[in-house]
Amino acid sequence: MEFSASTHKNEARPTKQIFILSGQSNMAGRGGVDKHTKQWDGVVPPDCSADSSSIFRLSSQLDWEVAREPLHHDIDSKRTCGVGPGMSFANAVKERVGVVGLVPCAVAATPIKEWARGTHLYESMVNRAKAAAAASDGELRALLWYQGEKDTFSEQDATSYKENLERFIQNVREDLNLPCLPIILVVIASGNEKYLEKVREVQKGIDLPNVVCVDAMGLPLQGDNIHLTTPAQVKLGRTLAQAYITHILG
């Protein structure tokens, strides 16, 4: 496992603070993606700018490279990715934590049962997280999790969401050998209205140590009423950063 050839020698130093980005399409990023043409507008806000000395991402090939939007282009590769919360998060925390390593893992339209231990998505996420830490001699600092929209479409999925979410968190911590790994959980703002509040209440009521919730409700949505706009993603990333700094770093 090596750093991308596109990085300079002084950029190929081990990342120390590693954050897993996982969940569904809003974590993968749809900011700036036209719902009709499925094209990304290419607009990168200043808060999401690349920083070749401080912010890196683990590619699908397990190589470290300079992080830039769209972070999930080779992970959520069957869809068009745009701006997500990861880059604004990284830019907001880098002054406090130093070099940031991002591990994109989110995939669109995935219910939580597809993130159960033993599934492809779950095992890929865990393996990528382990590879990131091994490759950089760094430390896994938190999992940023934005998922649940898909579970609002059936009563069965919404009803089993609490059990599945708690098991997911426990399994991730166990499999990464990090029993206190911080989880910053985004409470969803969109989905099928029939069961949206049921899933939101589960997320807001999660009662496990080192789990912090950030509510996305009220952030502007695109015309599809599912995906956050680019400004909303920027704001969410900064909110996630503030939650990490306040509740985890103290």
CSV table of C-alpha atoms in Angstrom, one decimal:
chain,number,residue,atom,x,y,z
A,1,MET,CA,0.0,0.0,0.0
A,2,GLU,CA,1.5,3.3,-1.1
A,3,PHE,CA,0.7,6.9,-1.4
A,4,SER,CA,-0.6,8.0,-4.8
A,5,ALA,CA,2.1,9.0,-7.2
A,6,SER,CA,0.3,12.3,-7.5
A,7,THR,CA,1.4,13.3,-4.0
A,8,HIS,CA,4.7,15.0,-3.3
A,9,LYS,CA,7.3,13.4,-1.0
A,10,ASN,CA,6.5,15.8,1.8
A,11,GLU,CA,2.8,14.8,1.6
A,12,ALA,CA,3.5,11.1,1.9
A,13,ARG,CA,3.9,11.2,5.7
A,14,PRO,CA,1.6,9.0,7.9
A,15,THR,CA,-1.8,10.4,8.6
A,16,LYS,CA,-2.4,10.5,12.4
A,17,GLN,CA,-6.1,11.3,12.7
A,18,ILE,CA,-8.4,9.0,10.7
A,19,PHE,CA,-12.1,9.4,10.2
A,20,ILE,CA,-14.4,6.9,8.6
A,21,LEU,CA,-17.2,8.4,6.4
A,22,SER,CA,-20.0,5.9,6.0
A,23,GLY,CA,-23.7,5.5,5.3
A,24,GLN,CA,-25.9,6.4,2.3
A,25,SER,CA,-25.9,8.9,-0.5
A,26,ASN,CA,-26.0,12.1,1.6
A,27,MET,CA,-22.7,11.0,3.2
A,28,ALA,CA,-21.3,10.0,-0.2
A,29,GLY,CA,-22.4,13.5,-1.4
A,30,ARG,CA,-24.9,14.7,-3.9
A,31,GLY,CA,-24.4,18.4,-3.5
A,32,GLY,CA,-24.3,20.0,-7.0
A,33,VAL,CA,-25.6,16.9,-8.8
A,34,ASP,CA,-28.5,17.6,-11.1
A,35,LYS,CA,-31.3,15.2,-10.5
A,36,HIS,CA,-32.2,15.1,-14.2
A,37,THR,CA,-28.8,15.0,-16.0
A,38,LYS,CA,-27.0,13.2,-13.1
A,39,GLN,CA,-24.1,15.5,-13.7
A,40,TRP,CA,-22.1,17.3,-11.0
A,41,ASP,CA,-21.7,21.0,-11.5
A,42,GLY,CA,-18.1,20.9,-10.3
A,43,VAL,CA,-18.5,23.8,-7.8
A,44,VAL,CA,-16.2,23.3,-4.8
A,45,PRO,CA,-17.0,25.8,-2.0
A,46,PRO,CA,-14.0,27.3,-0.1
A,47,ASP,CA,-14.8,25.2,3.0
A,48,CYS,CA,-14.3,22.1,0.8
A,49,SER,CA,-11.0,23.0,-0.8
A,50,ALA,CA,-8.2,20.5,-1.0
A,51,ASP,CA,-5.2,20.9,1.3
A,52,SER,CA,-2.3,18.9,0.0
A,53,SER,CA,-0.4,19.1,3.3
A,54,SER,CA,-3.2,18.2,5.7
A,55,ILE,CA,-6.1,16.3,4.2
A,56,PHE,CA,-5.9,12.9,2.6
A,57,ARG,CA,-8.3,10.2,1.5
A,58,LEU,CA,-8.0,6.4,1.2
A,59,SER,CA,-8.8,5.5,-2.4
A,60,SER,CA,-10.7,2.4,-3.5
A,61,GLN,CA,-7.3,0.9,-4.2
A,62,LEU,CA,-6.2,1.5,-0.6
A,63,ASP,CA,-3.7,4.3,-1.6
A,64,TRP,CA,-3.5,7.5,0.3
A,65,GLU,CA,-3.9,10.6,-1.9
A,66,VAL,CA,-4.7,14.2,-1.5
A,67,ALA,CA,-8.4,14.5,-0.7
A,68,ARG,CA,-10.7,16.5,-2.9
A,69,GLU,CA,-14.3,16.6,-4.0
A,70,PRO,CA,-16.1,14.4,-4.8
A,71,LEU,CA,-14.6,12.2,-2.0
A,72,HIS,CA,-16.7,9.1,-2.9
A,73,HIS,CA,-16.2,9.1,-6.7
A,74,ASP,CA,-14.6,5.7,-6.7
A,75,ILE,CA,-16.5,4.2,-3.7
A,76,ASP,CA,-20.2,5.0,-4.5
A,77,SER,CA,-19.1,4.5,-8.1
A,78,LYS,CA,-22.5,3.4,-9.6
A,79,ARG,CA,-23.9,6.9,-9.0
A,80,THR,CA,-22.7,10.4,-9.6
A,81,CYS,CA,-21.1,11.9,-6.5
A,82,GLY,CA,-20.8,15.6,-5.7
A,83,VAL,CA,-20.1,17.6,-2.5
A,84,GLY,CA,-20.6,15.8,0.8
A,85,PRO,CA,-19.9,16.8,4.4
A,86,GLY,CA,-16.4,15.2,4.6
A,87,MET,CA,-14.2,17.9,3.2
A,88,SER,CA,-15.8,20.8,5.2
A,89,PHE,CA,-15.5,18.6,8.3
A,90,ALA,CA,-11.8,17.9,7.6
A,91,ASN,CA,-11.0,21.6,7.0
A,92,ALA,CA,-12.8,22.5,10.2
A,93,VAL,CA,-10.9,20.1,12.4
A,94,LYS,CA,-7.4,20.2,10.9
A,95,GLU,CA,-6.2,23.0,13.0
A,96,ARG,CA,-7.1,21.0,16.1
A,97,VAL,CA,-6.1,17.5,15.1
A,98,GLY,CA,-3.3,18.0,12.5
A,99,VAL,CA,-3.2,15.8,9.5
A,100,VAL,CA,-6.6,14.3,8.6
A,101,GLY,CA,-7.1,11.0,6.9
A,102,LEU,CA,-10.6,10.4,5.5
A,103,VAL,CA,-11.8,6.9,4.7
A,104,PRO,CA,-14.9,7.1,2.4
A,105,CYS,CA,-17.2,4.1,2.6
A,106,ALA,CA,-20.7,5.4,2.0
A,107,VAL,CA,-22.9,3.8,-0.7
A,108,ALA,CA,-26.3,5.1,-1.9
A,109,ALA,CA,-29.7,3.5,-1.2
A,110,THR,CA,-28.5,1.0,1.4
A,111,PRO,CA,-30.7,0.1,4.3
A,112,ILE,CA,-29.0,-0.7,7.6
A,113,LYS,CA,-29.5,-4.4,7.2
A,114,GLU,CA,-27.0,-4.2,4.3
A,115,TRP,CA,-24.5,-2.9,6.8
A,116,ALA,CA,-24.7,-5.9,9.1
A,117,ARG,CA,-21.6,-7.8,10.0
A,118,GLY,CA,-20.7,-10.3,7.2
A,119,THR,CA,-22.2,-8.2,4.4
A,120,HIS,CA,-20.0,-6.8,1.7
A,121,LEU,CA,-20.5,-3.2,2.7
A,122,TYR,CA,-19.7,-3.8,6.4
A,123,GLU,CA,-16.7,-6.0,5.8
A,124,SER,CA,-15.3,-3.5,3.2
A,125,MET,CA,-15.7,-0.6,5.6
A,126,VAL,CA,-14.0,-2.5,8.4
A,127,ASN,CA,-11.2,-3.6,6.1
A,128,ARG,CA,-10.7,-0.1,4.7
A,129,ALA,CA,-10.5,1.3,8.2
A,130,LYS,CA,-7.9,-1.2,9.3
A,131,ALA,CA,-5.9,-0.7,6.1
A,132,ALA,CA,-6.0,3.1,6.7
A,133,ALA,CA,-4.6,2.8,10.2
A,134,ALA,CA,-2.0,0.3,9.2
A,135,ALA,CA,-0.8,2.3,6.1
A,136,SER,CA,-0.4,5.5,8.0
A,137,ASP,CA,0.6,4.4,11.5
A,138,GLY,CA,-2.3,6.6,12.5
A,139,GLU,CA,-5.2,6.3,14.8
A,140,LEU,CA,-8.9,5.8,14.1
A,141,ARG,CA,-10.6,8.7,15.7
A,142,ALA,CA,-14.3,8.5,14.8
A,143,LEU,CA,-17.0,7.1,12.5
A,144,LEU,CA,-19.2,9.7,10.9
A,145,TRP,CA,-22.4,7.9,10.0
A,146,TYR,CA,-25.3,9.3,7.9
A,147,GLN,CA,-27.8,6.6,7.0
A,148,GLY,CA,-31.4,5.7,7.5
A,149,GLU,CA,-33.4,7.2,4.7
A,150,LYS,CA,-33.8,3.8,3.0
A,151,ASP,CA,-35.2,2.4,6.3
A,152,THR,CA,-38.1,4.8,6.2
A,153,PHE,CA,-39.8,3.0,3.3
A,154,SER,CA,-41.2,0.0,5.2
A,155,GLU,CA,-42.6,-0.6,8.6
A,156,GLN,CA,-40.5,-3.6,9.1
A,157,ASP,CA,-37.2,-1.8,8.4
A,158,ALA,CA,-38.3,1.2,10.6
A,159,THR,CA,-39.3,-1.1,13.4
A,160,SER,CA,-36.1,-3.1,13.4
A,161,TYR,CA,-33.9,0.0,13.0
A,162,LYS,CA,-33.1,0.5,16.7
A,163,GLU,CA,-31.8,-3.1,17.1
A,164,ASN,CA,-29.9,-3.0,13.9
A,165,LEU,CA,-28.3,0.3,14.6
A,166,GLU,CA,-27.1,-0.6,18.1
A,167,ARG,CA,-25.8,-3.9,16.8
A,168,PHE,CA,-24.0,-2.2,14.0
A,169,ILE,CA,-22.2,0.2,16.4
A,170,GLN,CA,-21.3,-2.6,18.8
A,171,ASN,CA,-19.9,-4.8,15.9
A,172,VAL,CA,-17.9,-2.0,14.4
A,173,ARG,CA,-16.2,-1.2,17.8
A,174,GLU,CA,-15.6,-4.9,18.4
A,175,ASP,CA,-14.1,-5.6,15.0
A,176,LEU,CA,-11.9,-2.6,15.1
A,177,ASN,CA,-10.9,-3.4,18.6
A,178,LEU,CA,-11.9,0.1,19.7
A,179,PRO,CA,-14.7,-0.4,22.3
A,180,CYS,CA,-15.0,3.4,22.8
A,181,LEU,CA,-14.7,4.5,19.2
A,182,PRO,CA,-16.7,7.8,18.9
A,183,ILE,CA,-19.7,7.7,16.6
A,184,ILE,CA,-21.0,10.9,15.3
A,185,LEU,CA,-24.5,10.1,14.0
A,186,VAL,CA,-26.5,12.3,11.6
A,187,VAL,CA,-30.2,12.2,12.4
A,188,ILE,CA,-31.8,12.0,8.9
A,189,ALA,CA,-33.9,14.9,7.5
A,190,SER,CA,-35.4,13.1,4.5
A,191,GLY,CA,-37.0,9.8,3.4
A,192,ASN,CA,-40.5,8.4,3.2
A,193,GLU,CA,-42.6,10.6,5.5
A,194,LYS,CA,-44.7,7.6,6.6
A,195,TYR,CA,-41.8,6.2,8.8
A,196,LEU,CA,-39.4,9.2,8.8
A,197,GLU,CA,-40.1,10.2,12.4
A,198,LYS,CA,-39.9,6.7,13.6
A,199,VAL,CA,-36.3,6.3,12.4
A,200,ARG,CA,-35.4,9.8,13.6
A,201,GLU,CA,-36.7,9.1,17.1
A,202,VAL,CA,-34.5,5.9,17.2
A,203,GLN,CA,-31.5,7.9,16.1
A,204,LYS,CA,-32.1,10.7,18.6
A,205,GLY,CA,-32.7,8.3,21.4
A,206,ILE,CA,-29.7,6.1,20.9
A,207,ASP,CA,-28.3,5.4,24.3
A,208,LEU,CA,-24.7,4.1,23.9
A,209,PRO,CA,-21.5,5.7,25.2
A,210,ASN,CA,-19.6,8.0,22.9
A,211,VAL,CA,-22.4,8.4,20.4
A,212,VAL,CA,-23.1,12.0,19.5
A,213,CYS,CA,-26.1,13.0,17.4
A,214,VAL,CA,-26.2,15.9,14.9
A,215,ASP,CA,-29.7,16.6,13.5
A,216,ALA,CA,-29.9,17.4,9.8
A,217,MET,CA,-33.5,18.5,10.0
A,218,GLY,CA,-33.9,22.1,8.6
A,219,LEU,CA,-30.9,21.9,6.2
A,220,PRO,CA,-32.0,22.8,2.7
A,221,LEU,CA,-32.8,19.8,0.4
A,222,GLN,CA,-32.5,19.6,-3.4
A,223,GLY,CA,-35.6,19.3,-5.6
A,224,ASP,CA,-35.7,15.6,-5.1
A,225,ASN,CA,-36.5,16.2,-1.4
A,226,ILE,CA,-33.9,13.6,-0.4
A,227,HIS,CA,-30.4,15.0,-0.9
A,228,LEU,CA,-28.8,18.0,0.8
A,229,THR,CA,-27.8,21.0,-1.3
A,230,THR,CA,-24.1,22.0,-1.5
A,231,PRO,CA,-24.5,24.8,1.1
A,232,ALA,CA,-26.3,22.3,3.4
A,233,GLN,CA,-23.5,19.8,3.1
A,234,VAL,CA,-20.9,22.5,3.9
A,235,LYS,CA,-22.9,23.5,7.0
A,236,LEU,CA,-23.4,19.8,8.0
A,237,GLY,CA,-19.6,19.2,7.8
A,238,ARG,CA,-18.9,22.1,10.0
A,239,THR,CA,-21.5,21.0,12.5
A,240,LEU,CA,-20.0,17.5,12.6
A,241,ALA,CA,-16.6,19.1,13.2
A,242,GLN,CA,-18.0,21.2,16.1
A,243,ALA,CA,-19.6,18.1,17.6
A,244,TYR,CA,-16.3,16.2,17.4
A,245,ILE,CA,-14.3,19.1,18.9
A,246,THR,CA,-16.9,19.8,21.6
A,247,HIS,CA,-17.9,16.3,22.7
A,248,ILE,CA,-14.9,14.2,21.8
A,249,LEU,CA,-11.9,16.4,22.1
A,250,GLY,CA,-13.4,18.4,24.9
